[in-house]
């Protein structure tokens, strides 16, 4: 059992079945689908509240997504802890600044990658809340419920993601 | 339905944490905490992300609909519209390619020690989500309601029993995975 948990990598099919079963657990035990992106919106509201006080909660958006710790926020915290544990068991837990595919094209300097990651994050955070979900909420939970929104969103994610990645790595490099 | 369990607020937070723990553990074991794996998927050089997502879809589709057919679960399809889902999805995709993680895998990437995720990406997603909250009143009056279809599901759209779609869809998805393997992808 321990040897299994210490493996560097599991088959993607084992991982996929596991995530599918976790989705079932979320519906059965919590009456909700898996999703991640609202946690970032709530965090943003909580941080803004530190500076602007209670009037943040009166914003239209934060009336729907109250800036507080909820189920999905705990889920994202769990994702962090689960990956930390898995990487710790397999000996992959280490500080890494620059992914190798990035370094091959854009070099090993830290700052360009950090700024690009931040900019990408801003676009992604905006897009995720605009679309009402991310690769988990639409891509897995939406598609498995046969939701029209889930299938449309996942097609849009990979369509523009594919074009953009192509532009970055063929023209940019 | 386990309604009494669903109503227990603090226990629910623990369940959320536990399910997230399993999710993060699996994402790390599946290697999708790696920028390289995600970018190589978008460039069609590595199909790990598609394999994981499609297998999760197949398992979850069958499992959740079985739970629903036995009265143990209710579906919660998200509402959508062209202005919301398609436009938002296209914006998300740009961020996906620039960042190289998604909101779920980035939390796992931080757990594994990826500094571009921890010091760049996470802050960016929080800022972007906050930006949307500020733009929301304006967007909700203009672009978001365009082409609204609500929380529609495919069985509702085609007016059929869900299993009439699930069985052929699962067959197609399994066929896709077999095809990927047969080409050694």
Coordinates of C-alpha atoms in Angstrom, one line a residue:
Chain A
X1 CA 0.0 0.0 0.0
X2 CA 2.7 2.4 1.0
X3 CA 4.7 1.6 -2.1
X4 CA 1.6 2.5 -4.2
X5 CA 1.3 5.9 -2.4
X6 CA 5.1 6.5 -2.9
X7 CA 4.9 6.1 -6.7
X8 CA 5.9 9.1 -8.8
X9 CA 3.1 8.6 -11.2
X10 CA -0.2 6.7 -11.6
X11 CA -1.8 5.8 -14.9
X12 CA -4.0 8.7 -16.1
X13 CA -6.9 6.2 -16.3
X14 CA -6.5 5.4 -12.6
X15 CA -6.4 9.1 -11.7
X16 CA -9.4 9.8 -14.0
X17 CA -11.5 7.0 -12.4
X18 CA -10.5 8.3 -8.9
X19 CA -11.6 11.9 -9.8
X20 CA -14.9 10.5 -11.3
X21 CA -15.5 8.7 -8.0
X22 CA -14.7 11.8 -6.0
X23 CA -17.3 13.7 -8.1
X24 CA -19.9 11.0 -7.1
X25 CA -18.9 11.4 -3.5
X26 CA -19.4 15.2 -3.7
X27 CA -22.9 14.8 -5.1
X28 CA -23.8 12.0 -2.6
X29 CA -22.3 13.5 0.5
X30 CA -22.5 17.2 -0.1
X31 CA -25.2 17.6 -2.8
X32 CA -22.8 19.7 -5.0
X33 CA -20.4 19.3 -7.9
X34 CA -16.7 19.6 -7.7
X35 CA -15.4 23.1 -8.6
X36 CA -12.5 25.4 -7.8
X37 CA -12.8 28.9 -9.2
X38 CA -15.4 30.4 -6.8
X39 CA -12.8 29.9 -4.0
X40 CA -10.6 32.5 -5.7
X41 CA -13.5 35.0 -6.1
X42 CA -14.4 34.6 -2.4
X43 CA -10.7 35.0 -1.4
X44 CA -10.6 38.2 -3.5
X45 CA -13.6 39.5 -1.7
X46 CA -12.2 38.6 1.7
X47 CA -8.9 40.5 0.8
X48 CA -10.8 43.5 -0.5
X49 CA -12.9 43.5 2.6
X50 CA -9.7 44.0 4.7
X51 CA -9.2 47.3 2.9
X52 CA -12.7 48.5 2.1
X53 CA -14.7 46.9 5.0
X54 CA -18.2 45.6 4.9
X55 CA -19.3 47.5 1.8
X56 CA -17.6 44.9 -0.3
X57 CA -20.4 42.5 0.8
X58 CA -22.9 44.9 -0.8
X59 CA -21.5 44.5 -4.3
X60 CA -23.9 42.6 -6.5
X61 CA -21.4 39.8 -7.2
X62 CA -20.4 39.2 -3.6
X63 CA -24.1 39.0 -2.6
X64 CA -24.2 35.9 -4.7
X65 CA -20.7 34.7 -3.7
X66 CA -20.4 35.8 -0.2
X67 CA -16.7 36.4 0.7
X68 CA -16.3 33.7 3.3
X69 CA -14.8 30.3 3.7
X70 CA -17.2 27.7 2.2
X71 CA -17.2 24.1 1.0
X72 CA -15.4 24.9 -2.3
X73 CA -12.8 27.0 -0.5
X74 CA -12.1 24.1 1.8
X75 CA -11.9 21.8 -1.3
X76 CA -9.1 24.0 -2.8
X77 CA -7.3 24.0 0.5
X78 CA -7.6 20.2 0.4
X79 CA -6.2 20.1 -3.1
X80 CA -3.1 21.9 -1.9
X81 CA -2.7 19.6 1.1
X82 CA -3.3 16.5 -1.0
X83 CA -0.7 17.4 -3.6
X84 CA 1.7 18.3 -0.8
X85 CA 1.2 14.9 0.8
X86 CA 1.5 13.0 -2.5
X87 CA 4.6 14.9 -3.6
X88 CA 6.1 14.4 -0.1
X89 CA 5.5 10.6 -0.2
X90 CA 7.1 10.3 -3.7
X91 CA 10.0 12.6 -3.0
X92 CA 8.9 15.2 -5.6
X93 CA 8.4 17.9 -3.1
X94 CA 10.9 20.6 -4.0
X95 CA 11.1 24.3 -4.9
X96 CA 11.0 24.7 -8.7
X97 CA 11.0 28.2 -10.3
X98 CA 11.0 27.5 -14.0
X99 CA 9.2 24.7 -15.8
X100 CA 11.5 23.1 -18.4
X101 CA 9.2 23.7 -21.5
X102 CA 9.2 27.4 -20.6
X103 CA 13.0 27.4 -20.0
X104 CA 13.7 25.8 -23.4
X105 CA 11.9 28.6 -25.2
X106 CA 12.2 31.6 -22.9
X107 CA 15.3 30.9 -20.8
X108 CA 15.9 30.3 -17.1
X109 CA 15.3 33.9 -15.7
X110 CA 12.7 34.0 -12.9
X111 CA 11.1 37.3 -13.4
X112 CA 9.7 36.9 -16.9
X113 CA 8.0 33.6 -15.9
X114 CA 6.6 35.1 -12.7
X115 CA 5.1 38.1 -14.5
X116 CA 3.7 35.9 -17.3
X117 CA 2.2 33.5 -14.7
X118 CA 0.6 36.5 -12.9
X119 CA -0.8 38.0 -16.2
X120 CA -2.1 34.5 -17.2
X121 CA -3.7 34.2 -13.8
X122 CA -5.5 37.5 -14.1
X123 CA -6.9 36.5 -17.5
X124 CA -7.8 33.1 -16.2
X125 CA -9.5 34.4 -13.0
X126 CA -11.5 36.8 -15.1
X127 CA -12.5 34.2 -17.7
X128 CA -13.3 31.5 -15.1
X129 CA -15.8 33.8 -13.3
X130 CA -17.1 35.2 -16.6
X131 CA -17.8 31.6 -17.8
X132 CA -19.1 30.6 -14.3
X133 CA -16.6 27.8 -13.9
X134 CA -13.2 26.3 -14.7
X135 CA -11.7 23.1 -15.9
X136 CA -13.2 21.4 -12.8
X137 CA -16.6 23.0 -12.5
X138 CA -17.4 23.0 -16.3
X139 CA -14.7 20.6 -17.7
X140 CA -15.4 17.7 -15.3
X141 CA -18.6 18.4 -13.3
X142 CA -20.5 20.2 -16.1
X143 CA -19.7 17.6 -18.8
X144 CA -20.5 14.7 -16.5
X145 CA -23.9 16.2 -15.7
X146 CA -24.4 16.6 -19.5
X147 CA -24.8 20.3 -19.0
X148 CA -24.9 22.3 -22.2
X149 CA -22.8 25.0 -20.4
X150 CA -20.1 22.5 -19.4
X151 CA -19.6 21.1 -22.9
X152 CA -19.6 24.6 -24.5
X153 CA -17.2 25.9 -21.9
X154 CA -14.7 23.0 -22.2
X155 CA -14.7 23.4 -26.0
X156 CA -14.0 27.1 -25.7
X157 CA -11.2 26.5 -23.1
X158 CA -9.3 24.1 -25.3
X159 CA -10.0 26.0 -28.5
X160 CA -8.6 29.3 -27.4
X161 CA -6.0 27.6 -25.1
X162 CA -4.7 25.6 -28.1
X163 CA -4.5 28.6 -30.4
X164 CA -2.8 30.7 -27.7
X165 CA -0.3 28.1 -26.7
X166 CA 0.6 27.6 -30.4
X167 CA 1.1 31.3 -30.8
X168 CA 3.2 31.6 -27.6
X169 CA 5.5 28.7 -28.5
X170 CA 5.9 29.0 -32.2
X171 CA 5.8 32.7 -32.8
X172 CA 6.9 33.8 -29.3
X173 CA 9.9 31.5 -29.1
Chain B
X1 CA -30.8 11.8 -0.4
X2 CA -28.7 12.3 2.6
X3 CA -30.4 15.7 3.4
X4 CA -29.6 15.6 7.1
X5 CA -25.9 15.2 6.3
X6 CA -26.0 18.0 3.7
X7 CA -27.5 20.4 6.3
X8 CA -24.6 19.9 8.8
X9 CA -22.5 23.0 8.0
X10 CA -19.2 22.4 9.7
X11 CA -19.2 18.7 8.9
X12 CA -19.7 19.8 5.2
X13 CA -16.5 21.9 5.4
X14 CA -14.6 18.8 6.6
X15 CA -16.1 16.7 3.8
X16 CA -15.0 19.5 1.3
X17 CA -11.5 19.4 2.7
X18 CA -11.4 15.6 2.5
X19 CA -12.6 15.4 -1.1
X20 CA -10.2 18.2 -2.0
X21 CA -7.4 16.2 -0.4
X22 CA -8.2 13.2 -2.5
X23 CA -8.5 15.4 -5.6
X24 CA -5.1 17.1 -5.0
X25 CA -3.4 13.7 -4.3
X26 CA -4.7 12.4 -7.6
X27 CA -3.8 15.5 -9.6
X28 CA -0.2 15.2 -8.3
X29 CA 0.0 11.5 -9.1
X30 CA -1.4 12.2 -12.5
X31 CA 1.4 14.7 -13.2
X32 CA -1.1 17.5 -14.1
X33 CA 0.6 19.7 -11.5
X34 CA 3.3 20.2 -14.1
X35 CA 3.2 23.2 -16.4
X36 CA 5.0 21.1 -19.0
X37 CA 2.2 18.5 -19.1
X38 CA -0.6 21.1 -19.4
X39 CA 1.2 23.2 -22.1
X40 CA 2.1 20.0 -24.0
X41 CA -1.6 19.0 -24.0
X42 CA -2.5 22.4 -25.5
X43 CA 0.2 21.9 -28.1
X44 CA -1.1 18.3 -28.8
X45 CA 2.3 16.8 -27.7
X46 CA 1.0 14.9 -24.6
X47 CA -2.5 13.7 -24.0
X48 CA -2.4 13.2 -20.2
X49 CA -4.8 16.0 -19.4
X50 CA -7.4 14.7 -22.0
X51 CA -7.0 11.1 -20.7
X52 CA -7.6 12.1 -17.1
X53 CA -10.5 14.4 -17.9
X54 CA -12.2 11.9 -20.3
X55 CA -11.8 9.0 -17.8
X56 CA -13.2 11.2 -15.0
X57 CA -16.1 12.3 -17.3
X58 CA -17.0 8.6 -18.1
X59 CA -16.8 7.5 -14.5
X60 CA -18.6 10.5 -13.1
X61 CA -21.3 10.5 -15.8
X62 CA -22.2 6.9 -15.1
X63 CA -21.8 7.2 -11.3
X64 CA -23.7 10.4 -10.8
X65 CA -26.6 9.4 -13.1
X66 CA -26.8 6.0 -11.3
X67 CA -27.0 7.9 -8.0
X68 CA -29.7 10.2 -9.5
X69 CA -31.7 7.3 -10.9
X70 CA -31.7 5.8 -7.4
X71 CA -32.8 9.0 -5.8
X72 CA -29.5 9.6 -4.0
X73 CA -28.4 12.7 -5.9
X74 CA -29.7 15.8 -7.6
X75 CA -28.0 17.4 -10.6
X76 CA -26.8 21.0 -10.4
X77 CA -26.1 22.0 -14.0
X78 CA -24.8 25.5 -14.3
X79 CA -26.8 28.1 -16.2
X80 CA -25.1 29.5 -19.3
X81 CA -25.4 31.8 -22.3
X82 CA -23.3 32.5 -25.3
X83 CA -22.1 35.8 -23.8
X84 CA -21.2 34.1 -20.6
X85 CA -20.1 30.5 -21.4
X86 CA -18.5 30.9 -24.8
X87 CA -16.9 34.4 -24.3
X88 CA -15.8 33.6 -20.7
X89 CA -14.5 30.2 -21.9
X90 CA -12.5 31.8 -24.7
X91 CA -10.9 34.3 -22.2
X92 CA -10.2 31.4 -19.8
X93 CA -8.4 29.5 -22.6
X94 CA -6.1 32.4 -23.1
X95 CA -5.2 32.5 -19.4
X96 CA -4.9 28.7 -19.5
X97 CA -2.2 28.9 -22.2
X98 CA -0.4 31.9 -20.6
X99 CA -0.4 30.5 -17.1
X100 CA -0.1 26.8 -17.8
X101 CA -2.2 25.7 -14.8
X102 CA -5.9 25.9 -14.1
X103 CA -7.6 27.0 -10.8
X104 CA -7.6 23.4 -9.5
X105 CA -4.2 22.2 -10.6
X106 CA -2.5 25.4 -9.5
X107 CA -3.4 24.8 -5.9
X108 CA -1.9 21.3 -6.3
X109 CA 1.2 22.8 -8.1
X110 CA 1.7 25.2 -5.1
X111 CA 1.6 22.1 -2.8
X112 CA 4.3 20.5 -4.8
X113 CA 6.6 23.6 -4.6
X114 CA 6.1 25.3 -8.0
X115 CA 7.1 28.9 -7.4
X116 CA 5.6 30.4 -10.6
X117 CA 2.2 29.0 -9.4
X118 CA 2.7 30.2 -5.8
X119 CA 4.1 33.7 -6.4
X120 CA 2.6 34.5 -9.8
X121 CA -0.4 32.5 -10.8
X122 CA -2.4 32.3 -7.6
X123 CA -2.3 36.1 -7.0
X124 CA -3.2 36.6 -10.6
X125 CA -6.3 34.4 -10.4
X126 CA -7.4 36.2 -7.2
X127 CA -7.0 39.6 -8.9
X128 CA -8.8 38.4 -12.1
X129 CA -11.7 37.0 -10.1
X130 CA -11.9 40.3 -8.2
X131 CA -11.8 42.3 -11.4
X132 CA -14.8 40.2 -12.7
X133 CA -16.7 41.0 -9.4
X134 CA -16.2 44.7 -10.1
X135 CA -17.1 44.5 -13.8
X136 CA -20.1 42.2 -13.0
X137 CA -22.9 44.9 -12.7
X138 CA -21.9 46.3 -16.1
X139 CA -21.5 42.9 -17.8
X140 CA -24.7 41.5 -16.3
X141 CA -26.6 44.3 -18.1
X142 CA -24.9 43.9 -21.4
X143 CA -23.0 40.8 -22.6
X144 CA -23.7 38.1 -20.1
X145 CA -27.4 37.6 -20.9
X146 CA -26.8 37.3 -24.7
X147 CA -28.0 34.0 -26.0
X148 CA -29.1 32.8 -22.6
X149 CA -30.1 29.1 -22.3
X150 CA -30.2 28.7 -18.5
X151 CA -29.2 25.5 -16.7
X152 CA -30.1 23.4 -19.7
X153 CA -28.8 19.8 -20.0
X154 CA -28.4 17.8 -23.2
X155 CA -31.2 15.3 -22.3
X156 CA -33.5 18.3 -21.8
X157 CA -32.4 19.8 -25.1
X158 CA -33.1 16.6 -27.0
X159 CA -36.0 15.6 -24.8
X160 CA -34.7 12.1 -24.2
X161 CA -33.9 10.0 -21.1
X162 CA -30.3 10.7 -20.0
X163 CA -29.2 7.1 -20.6
X164 CA -30.1 7.4 -24.3
X165 CA -27.2 9.9 -24.5
X166 CA -24.9 8.5 -21.8
X167 CA -24.5 5.1 -23.5
X168 CA -23.4 6.3 -26.9
X169 CA -21.4 9.2 -25.4
X170 CA -19.5 6.9 -23.1
X171 CA -18.8 4.6 -26.1
X172 CA -17.5 7.5 -28.2
X173 CA -15.3 8.7 -25.3
X174 CA -13.9 5.2 -24.7
X175 CA -13.3 5.0 -28.5
X176 CA -11.3 8.2 -28.3
X177 CA -9.1 6.8 -25.5
X178 CA -8.5 3.6 -27.5
X179 CA -7.6 5.7 -30.5
X180 CA -5.1 7.8 -28.5
X181 CA -3.5 4.6 -27.1
X182 CA -3.4 2.9 -30.5
X183 CA -1.4 5.9 -31.9
X184 CA 0.9 5.7 -28.9
X185 CA -0.1 9.2 -27.8

